[in-house]
Amino acid sequence: MSTAAAHPVPLGTPTTTKPFPIPTSYFSVALGTSALGLSWRYGATANLVPSWVGESILALASATWLALITAFAVKLITRRDALQSELRDLVMCCFLALVPVTTIEVGISAYPYAALLGYALILIGVLGQLAFSMYRTAGLWRGTHTVAATTPVIYLPTVAANFASASGLGALGHRDWAMLFFGMGLLSWFSVEAAILGRLRTEPALDPAVRGIIGIQLAPPFVGGNAYLAANGGHVDWVFLVLTGYGVLQLLFLLRLVPWVLKAGYTMSLWGFSFGLGAMAGTGMHLVAVSQLVQLGWVLWILGTVLIAALWAGMLMLAIRGRLFF
């Protein structure tokens, strides 16, 4: 793939540093796959699907995360200049939040099999995302951000990270803490959405190679809805339905933009859709399980699953063509 497809320098900070072959943004593969696997795991507990499907998806996600975290460690040790370049870039820096977020997701996956390991990974992820958010998000309050860089990626350090933390803590049974982190994510979402939409509406369009990041718009309502269920014990109520409704609206908007988003063909930036798609499948399963809005539930469940499978197919094609890594 082209450098621009994974490293949207024009939106952030110009750099001459040679990029690392595997950008941190690739953690979105593990993130979306984990979200889908956890959705199917829930489906198994609700007797909707066989358990091996979700566990197989989670195994794939965990293996992907392990490969990516190993590459990240190599970058930290041997290419610190590339990591520092990502930190300085106003867009790419936000993808660093995916490291602790995916750690939480893998911890949730592992918890039924290895409770101590799962607990440790979730705790490390929660503390890690808070530390990064303190460093990066609070740091931007000093007037160092730009309108051009105000894209959906800025949801990652505070919105996605805190919703994932809520899900992780809910999985451990700490529901009060889970609701606390759900609140962090919810109000962070409300505080930045208007700025992001204003930029998308009035500033120059995103470069075709990175337009997939607009798919992150799908994540807050669906990921937030699943985080809310983790915090409230899994009860589908009006709050969950309100979040689902906004998620469906975002889905319709994004479907309208598909031809525009795909102008550059398949790029890895399309994995920006994956966290929302995986959580959307889980939302659908919850609706089917409680026999509410069942037809909508089936659509969300099937569409989320099929589209993540399509993302994997596209990525494998990039790998076959030798365009996956720099």
Tab-separated table of C-alpha atoms in Angstrom:
chain	number	residue	atom	x	y	z
A	1	MET	CA	0.000	0.000	0.000
A	2	SER	CA	1.076	3.596	-0.362
A	3	THR	CA	2.694	5.426	2.519
A	4	ALA	CA	-0.162	7.902	2.634
A	5	ALA	CA	-2.702	5.138	3.118
A	6	ALA	CA	-1.344	4.289	6.533
A	7	HIS	CA	0.490	7.469	7.481
A	8	PRO	CA	-1.674	10.537	6.822
A	9	VAL	CA	1.098	13.108	7.157
A	10	PRO	CA	-0.780	15.860	5.256
A	11	LEU	CA	-3.344	16.058	8.070
A	12	GLY	CA	-0.791	16.152	10.837
A	13	THR	CA	2.801	17.267	11.181
A	14	PRO	CA	5.281	17.158	8.272
A	15	THR	CA	8.131	14.715	8.884
A	16	THR	CA	11.197	13.389	7.097
A	17	THR	CA	11.618	10.382	9.382
A	18	LYS	CA	11.593	7.066	7.546
A	19	PRO	CA	8.406	5.277	8.665
A	20	PHE	CA	8.513	1.955	10.489
A	21	PRO	CA	7.207	-0.914	8.283
A	22	ILE	CA	4.247	-1.542	10.606
A	23	PRO	CA	2.517	1.681	11.728
A	24	THR	CA	0.756	1.786	15.074
A	25	SER	CA	-2.527	2.364	13.238
A	26	TYR	CA	-2.455	-1.324	12.274
A	27	PHE	CA	-3.562	-2.131	15.828
A	28	SER	CA	-7.026	-1.317	14.481
A	29	VAL	CA	-6.991	-4.801	12.915
A	30	ALA	CA	-6.714	-6.414	16.344
A	31	LEU	CA	-9.224	-3.949	17.775
A	32	GLY	CA	-12.025	-4.576	15.300
A	33	THR	CA	-11.454	-8.326	15.223
A	34	SER	CA	-11.544	-8.489	19.029
A	35	ALA	CA	-14.767	-6.496	19.104
A	36	LEU	CA	-16.354	-8.903	16.648
A	37	GLY	CA	-15.116	-11.938	18.569
A	38	LEU	CA	-16.478	-10.612	21.859
A	39	SER	CA	-19.808	-9.967	20.152
A	40	TRP	CA	-19.960	-13.562	18.959
A	41	ARG	CA	-18.910	-14.771	22.410
A	42	TYR	CA	-21.939	-12.978	23.811
A	43	GLY	CA	-24.054	-14.626	21.123
A	44	ALA	CA	-22.885	-18.010	22.371
A	45	THR	CA	-23.821	-17.180	25.973
A	46	ALA	CA	-27.280	-16.203	24.703
A	47	ASN	CA	-27.540	-19.541	22.835
A	48	LEU	CA	-27.702	-17.793	19.474
A	49	VAL	CA	-24.528	-19.247	17.937
A	50	PRO	CA	-21.997	-22.005	18.683
A	51	SER	CA	-19.192	-20.938	21.006
A	52	TRP	CA	-16.359	-22.004	18.710
A	53	VAL	CA	-17.067	-19.169	16.267
A	54	GLY	CA	-16.459	-16.357	18.712
A	55	GLU	CA	-13.518	-18.103	20.353
A	56	SER	CA	-11.890	-18.668	16.962
A	57	ILE	CA	-12.280	-14.999	16.078
A	58	LEU	CA	-10.824	-14.030	19.446
A	59	ALA	CA	-7.881	-16.378	18.915
A	60	LEU	CA	-7.206	-14.681	15.578
A	61	ALA	CA	-7.470	-11.256	17.195
A	62	SER	CA	-5.131	-12.238	20.030
A	63	ALA	CA	-2.555	-13.633	17.604
A	64	THR	CA	-2.768	-10.417	15.590
A	65	TRP	CA	-2.310	-8.347	18.745
A	66	LEU	CA	0.689	-10.435	19.810
A	67	ALA	CA	2.352	-9.896	16.428
A	68	LEU	CA	1.639	-6.171	16.539
A	69	ILE	CA	2.768	-5.700	20.142
A	70	THR	CA	6.000	-7.510	19.265
A	71	ALA	CA	6.523	-5.182	16.302
A	72	PHE	CA	5.760	-2.209	18.546
A	73	ALA	CA	8.377	-3.382	21.049
A	74	VAL	CA	10.914	-3.714	18.231
A	75	LYS	CA	10.086	-0.177	17.114
A	76	LEU	CA	10.454	1.094	20.671
A	77	ILE	CA	13.899	-0.495	20.981
A	78	THR	CA	15.373	-0.092	17.504
A	79	ARG	CA	13.456	2.761	15.849
A	80	ARG	CA	12.662	5.208	18.598
A	81	ASP	CA	12.883	8.000	16.036
A	82	ALA	CA	9.860	6.543	14.224
A	83	LEU	CA	7.922	6.330	17.489
A	84	GLN	CA	8.812	9.913	18.370
A	85	SER	CA	7.693	10.968	14.893
A	86	GLU	CA	4.296	9.364	15.539
A	87	LEU	CA	4.059	11.151	18.887
A	88	ARG	CA	4.727	14.504	17.232
A	89	ASP	CA	2.230	13.918	14.429
A	90	LEU	CA	-1.138	15.384	15.404
A	91	VAL	CA	-3.012	12.585	13.633
A	92	MET	CA	-0.835	9.514	14.074
A	93	CYS	CA	-0.310	10.199	17.785
A	94	CYS	CA	-3.931	9.285	18.461
A	95	PHE	CA	-3.402	5.760	17.115
A	96	LEU	CA	-0.984	5.108	19.983
A	97	ALA	CA	-4.093	4.851	22.172
A	98	LEU	CA	-4.846	1.592	20.352
A	99	VAL	CA	-1.964	-0.120	22.143
A	100	PRO	CA	-3.617	-0.048	25.600
A	101	VAL	CA	-7.125	-0.355	24.138
A	102	THR	CA	-6.308	-3.593	22.319
A	103	THR	CA	-4.542	-4.831	25.440
A	104	ILE	CA	-7.843	-4.436	27.298
A	105	GLU	CA	-9.713	-6.294	24.565
A	106	VAL	CA	-7.230	-9.179	24.618
A	107	GLY	CA	-7.485	-9.239	28.408
A	108	ILE	CA	-11.260	-9.638	28.169
A	109	SER	CA	-10.727	-12.440	25.656
A	110	ALA	CA	-8.249	-14.241	27.897
A	111	TYR	CA	-10.084	-13.791	31.205
A	112	PRO	CA	-12.325	-16.914	31.009
A	113	TYR	CA	-9.262	-19.079	30.327
A	114	ALA	CA	-6.562	-17.404	32.419
A	115	ALA	CA	-8.135	-15.105	34.992
A	116	LEU	CA	-4.885	-13.694	36.364
A	117	LEU	CA	-3.494	-12.941	32.901
A	118	GLY	CA	-6.764	-11.419	31.746
A	119	TYR	CA	-7.050	-9.280	34.881
A	120	ALA	CA	-3.475	-8.073	34.496
A	121	LEU	CA	-3.897	-7.173	30.828
A	122	ILE	CA	-7.110	-5.263	31.515
A	123	LEU	CA	-5.519	-3.363	34.415
A	124	ILE	CA	-2.396	-2.556	32.380
A	125	GLY	CA	-4.563	-1.364	29.503
A	126	VAL	CA	-6.765	0.835	31.689
A	127	LEU	CA	-3.825	2.475	33.439
A	128	GLY	CA	-1.923	2.762	30.173
A	129	GLN	CA	-4.734	4.517	28.348
A	130	LEU	CA	-5.204	6.955	31.223
A	131	ALA	CA	-1.492	7.759	31.232
A	132	PHE	CA	-1.449	8.319	27.479
A	133	SER	CA	-4.611	10.419	27.598
A	134	MET	CA	-3.101	12.601	30.322
A	135	TYR	CA	0.013	13.074	28.221
A	136	ARG	CA	-1.560	13.617	24.826
A	137	THR	CA	-5.085	14.956	25.235
A	138	ALA	CA	-4.301	17.313	28.098
A	139	GLY	CA	-1.154	18.362	26.255
A	140	LEU	CA	-3.247	19.612	23.342
A	141	TRP	CA	-5.025	22.079	25.624
A	142	ARG	CA	-1.980	24.334	25.273
A	143	GLY	CA	-3.053	25.447	21.805
A	144	THR	CA	-0.931	22.988	19.828
A	145	HIS	CA	-3.708	21.301	17.832
A	146	THR	CA	-4.961	22.310	14.378
A	147	VAL	CA	-8.344	22.302	12.685
A	148	ALA	CA	-7.031	20.078	9.877
A	149	ALA	CA	-6.018	17.404	12.394
A	150	THR	CA	-9.438	17.443	14.096
A	151	THR	CA	-10.580	14.209	12.468
A	152	PRO	CA	-12.385	11.197	13.967
A	153	VAL	CA	-9.039	9.802	15.174
A	154	ILE	CA	-9.223	12.134	18.161
A	155	TYR	CA	-11.999	9.929	19.547
A	156	LEU	CA	-9.419	7.212	20.237
A	157	PRO	CA	-7.504	8.510	23.294
A	158	THR	CA	-10.529	9.478	25.381
A	159	VAL	CA	-13.723	8.025	23.899
A	160	ALA	CA	-12.681	4.606	22.585
A	161	ALA	CA	-10.176	4.101	25.390
A	162	ASN	CA	-12.623	4.824	28.188
A	163	PHE	CA	-15.445	2.811	26.637
A	164	ALA	CA	-13.031	-0.127	26.281
A	165	SER	CA	-11.987	0.359	29.905
A	166	ALA	CA	-15.632	0.242	30.954
A	167	SER	CA	-16.102	-3.024	29.065
A	168	GLY	CA	-12.979	-4.508	30.624
A	169	LEU	CA	-13.886	-3.521	34.167
A	170	GLY	CA	-17.437	-4.742	33.623
A	171	ALA	CA	-16.074	-8.109	32.504
A	172	LEU	CA	-14.160	-8.277	35.789
A	173	GLY	CA	-17.346	-7.559	37.744
A	174	HIS	CA	-16.387	-4.023	38.805
A	175	ARG	CA	-19.609	-2.419	37.613
A	176	ASP	CA	-19.299	0.840	39.543
A	177	TRP	CA	-15.853	1.440	38.067
A	178	ALA	CA	-17.196	0.399	34.679
A	179	MET	CA	-19.957	3.009	34.879
A	180	LEU	CA	-17.386	5.601	35.934
A	181	PHE	CA	-15.323	4.932	32.815
A	182	PHE	CA	-18.462	4.799	30.683
A	183	GLY	CA	-19.171	8.333	31.861
A	184	MET	CA	-15.644	9.407	30.953
A	185	GLY	CA	-16.083	8.077	27.445
A	186	LEU	CA	-19.617	9.393	26.996
A	187	LEU	CA	-18.904	12.980	27.984
A	188	SER	CA	-15.592	12.977	26.111
A	189	TRP	CA	-17.537	11.914	23.019
A	190	PHE	CA	-20.068	14.692	23.479
A	191	SER	CA	-17.309	17.258	23.984
A	192	VAL	CA	-15.386	16.557	20.756
A	193	GLU	CA	-18.026	15.448	18.263
A	194	ALA	CA	-19.135	18.939	17.255
A	195	ALA	CA	-15.539	19.973	16.545
A	196	ILE	CA	-14.952	16.876	14.405
A	197	LEU	CA	-18.161	17.279	12.407
A	198	GLY	CA	-17.448	20.969	11.928
A	199	ARG	CA	-14.056	20.145	10.446
A	200	LEU	CA	-15.521	17.453	8.168
A	201	ARG	CA	-18.219	19.822	6.919
A	202	THR	CA	-16.288	23.033	6.372
A	203	GLU	CA	-12.603	22.199	5.871
A	204	PRO	CA	-10.952	20.540	2.835
A	205	ALA	CA	-11.957	16.913	2.285
A	206	LEU	CA	-9.853	14.097	3.696
A	207	ASP	CA	-7.253	12.732	1.299
A	208	PRO	CA	-8.660	9.702	-0.596
A	209	ALA	CA	-5.951	7.429	0.816
A	210	VAL	CA	-6.998	8.081	4.420
A	211	ARG	CA	-10.752	8.580	4.085
A	212	GLY	CA	-11.379	5.301	5.866
A	213	ILE	CA	-10.713	7.032	9.176
A	214	ILE	CA	-14.130	8.640	8.818
A	215	GLY	CA	-15.478	5.184	9.705
A	216	ILE	CA	-14.436	5.855	13.293
A	217	GLN	CA	-17.644	7.920	13.458
A	218	LEU	CA	-19.511	4.615	13.688
A	219	ALA	CA	-17.743	3.549	16.863
A	220	PRO	CA	-18.867	5.857	19.706
A	221	PRO	CA	-22.576	4.936	19.755
A	222	PHE	CA	-22.140	1.192	19.238
A	223	VAL	CA	-19.002	0.776	21.357
A	224	GLY	CA	-20.566	3.028	23.961
A	225	GLY	CA	-23.736	0.944	23.967
A	226	ASN	CA	-21.780	-2.236	24.588
A	227	ALA	CA	-19.766	-0.515	27.315
A	228	TYR	CA	-23.014	0.586	28.949
A	229	LEU	CA	-24.275	-3.002	28.973
A	230	ALA	CA	-21.009	-4.136	30.562
A	231	ALA	CA	-21.536	-1.559	33.293
A	232	ASN	CA	-25.232	-2.176	33.969
A	233	GLY	CA	-25.177	-5.967	33.974
A	234	GLY	CA	-26.385	-6.451	30.414
A	235	HIS	CA	-29.834	-4.873	30.712
A	236	VAL	CA	-31.205	-3.497	27.442
A	237	ASP	CA	-33.013	-0.277	28.342
A	238	TRP	CA	-33.792	3.117	26.863
A	239	VAL	CA	-30.211	4.352	27.214
A	240	PHE	CA	-28.931	1.446	25.138
A	241	LEU	CA	-31.673	1.986	22.559
A	242	VAL	CA	-30.880	5.708	22.330
A	243	LEU	CA	-27.221	4.929	21.653
A	244	THR	CA	-28.232	2.280	19.131
A	245	GLY	CA	-30.474	4.756	17.340
A	246	TYR	CA	-27.640	7.223	16.916
A	247	GLY	CA	-25.408	4.396	15.747
A	248	VAL	CA	-27.924	3.437	13.063
A	249	LEU	CA	-28.055	7.067	11.928
A	250	GLN	CA	-24.252	7.168	11.639
A	251	LEU	CA	-24.374	3.899	9.694
A	252	LEU	CA	-26.807	5.392	7.184
A	253	PHE	CA	-24.645	8.490	6.769
A	254	LEU	CA	-21.538	6.376	6.184
A	255	LEU	CA	-23.323	4.134	3.679
A	256	ARG	CA	-24.130	7.283	1.719
A	257	LEU	CA	-20.389	8.092	1.654
A	258	VAL	CA	-19.117	4.653	0.585
A	259	PRO	CA	-18.306	5.637	-3.045
A	260	TRP	CA	-16.437	8.718	-1.796
A	261	VAL	CA	-14.553	6.753	0.862
A	262	LEU	CA	-13.531	4.072	-1.651
A	263	LYS	CA	-12.210	6.518	-4.242
A	264	ALA	CA	-8.647	5.256	-3.625
A	265	GLY	CA	-9.742	1.619	-3.460
A	266	TYR	CA	-8.896	-0.592	-0.510
A	267	THR	CA	-6.469	1.003	1.943
A	268	MET	CA	-5.670	0.046	5.514
A	269	SER	CA	-7.381	3.220	6.693
A	270	LEU	CA	-10.675	1.373	6.098
A	271	TRP	CA	-9.987	-0.502	9.325
A	272	GLY	CA	-11.194	2.700	10.957
A	273	PHE	CA	-14.661	1.203	10.477
A	274	SER	CA	-13.816	-2.016	12.303
A	275	PHE	CA	-14.318	-1.142	15.987
A	276	GLY	CA	-17.757	0.235	15.241
A	277	LEU	CA	-18.652	-2.701	13.004
A	278	GLY	CA	-17.602	-5.274	15.599
A	279	ALA	CA	-19.565	-3.522	18.330
A	280	MET	CA	-22.501	-3.099	15.942
A	281	ALA	CA	-22.664	-6.872	15.526
A	282	GLY	CA	-22.812	-7.179	19.307
A	283	THR	CA	-25.592	-4.620	19.482
A	284	GLY	CA	-27.544	-6.669	16.974
A	285	MET	CA	-27.055	-9.848	18.976
A	286	HIS	CA	-28.298	-8.179	22.149
A	287	LEU	CA	-31.437	-6.988	20.375
A	288	VAL	CA	-32.107	-10.464	18.990
A	289	ALA	CA	-31.439	-12.079	22.370
A	290	VAL	CA	-34.020	-9.918	24.169
A	291	SER	CA	-36.512	-9.999	21.253
A	292	GLN	CA	-36.526	-6.227	20.791
A	293	LEU	CA	-36.248	-4.715	17.307
A	294	VAL	CA	-35.313	-8.197	16.140
A	295	GLN	CA	-35.225	-7.408	12.419
A	296	LEU	CA	-32.869	-4.499	13.028
A	297	GLY	CA	-30.793	-6.714	15.283
A	298	TRP	CA	-30.285	-9.286	12.547
A	299	VAL	CA	-29.253	-6.594	10.064
A	300	LEU	CA	-26.684	-5.086	12.445
A	301	TRP	CA	-25.344	-8.499	13.425
A	302	ILE	CA	-24.933	-9.800	9.874
A	303	LEU	CA	-23.708	-6.539	8.352
A	304	GLY	CA	-21.058	-5.998	11.034
A	305	THR	CA	-19.753	-9.537	10.641
A	306	VAL	CA	-19.706	-9.560	6.846
A	307	LEU	CA	-17.982	-6.189	6.552
A	308	ILE	CA	-15.188	-7.130	8.950
A	309	ALA	CA	-14.697	-10.326	6.950
A	310	ALA	CA	-14.442	-8.098	3.854
A	311	LEU	CA	-11.797	-5.964	5.573
A	312	TRP	CA	-9.764	-9.104	6.264
A	313	ALA	CA	-10.134	-10.220	2.646
A	314	GLY	CA	-8.913	-6.850	1.411
A	315	MET	CA	-5.962	-6.904	3.777
A	316	LEU	CA	-4.946	-10.379	2.637
A	317	MET	CA	-5.042	-9.156	-0.967
A	318	LEU	CA	-2.716	-6.291	-0.035
A	319	ALA	CA	-0.363	-8.787	1.592
A	320	ILE	CA	-0.378	-11.038	-1.484
A	321	ARG	CA	0.476	-8.037	-3.660
A	322	GLY	CA	3.287	-6.998	-1.317
A	323	ARG	CA	1.602	-3.712	-0.410
A	324	LEU	CA	0.729	-4.327	3.237
A	325	PHE	CA	3.952	-3.046	4.784
A	326	PHE	CA	6.187	-0.092	3.985
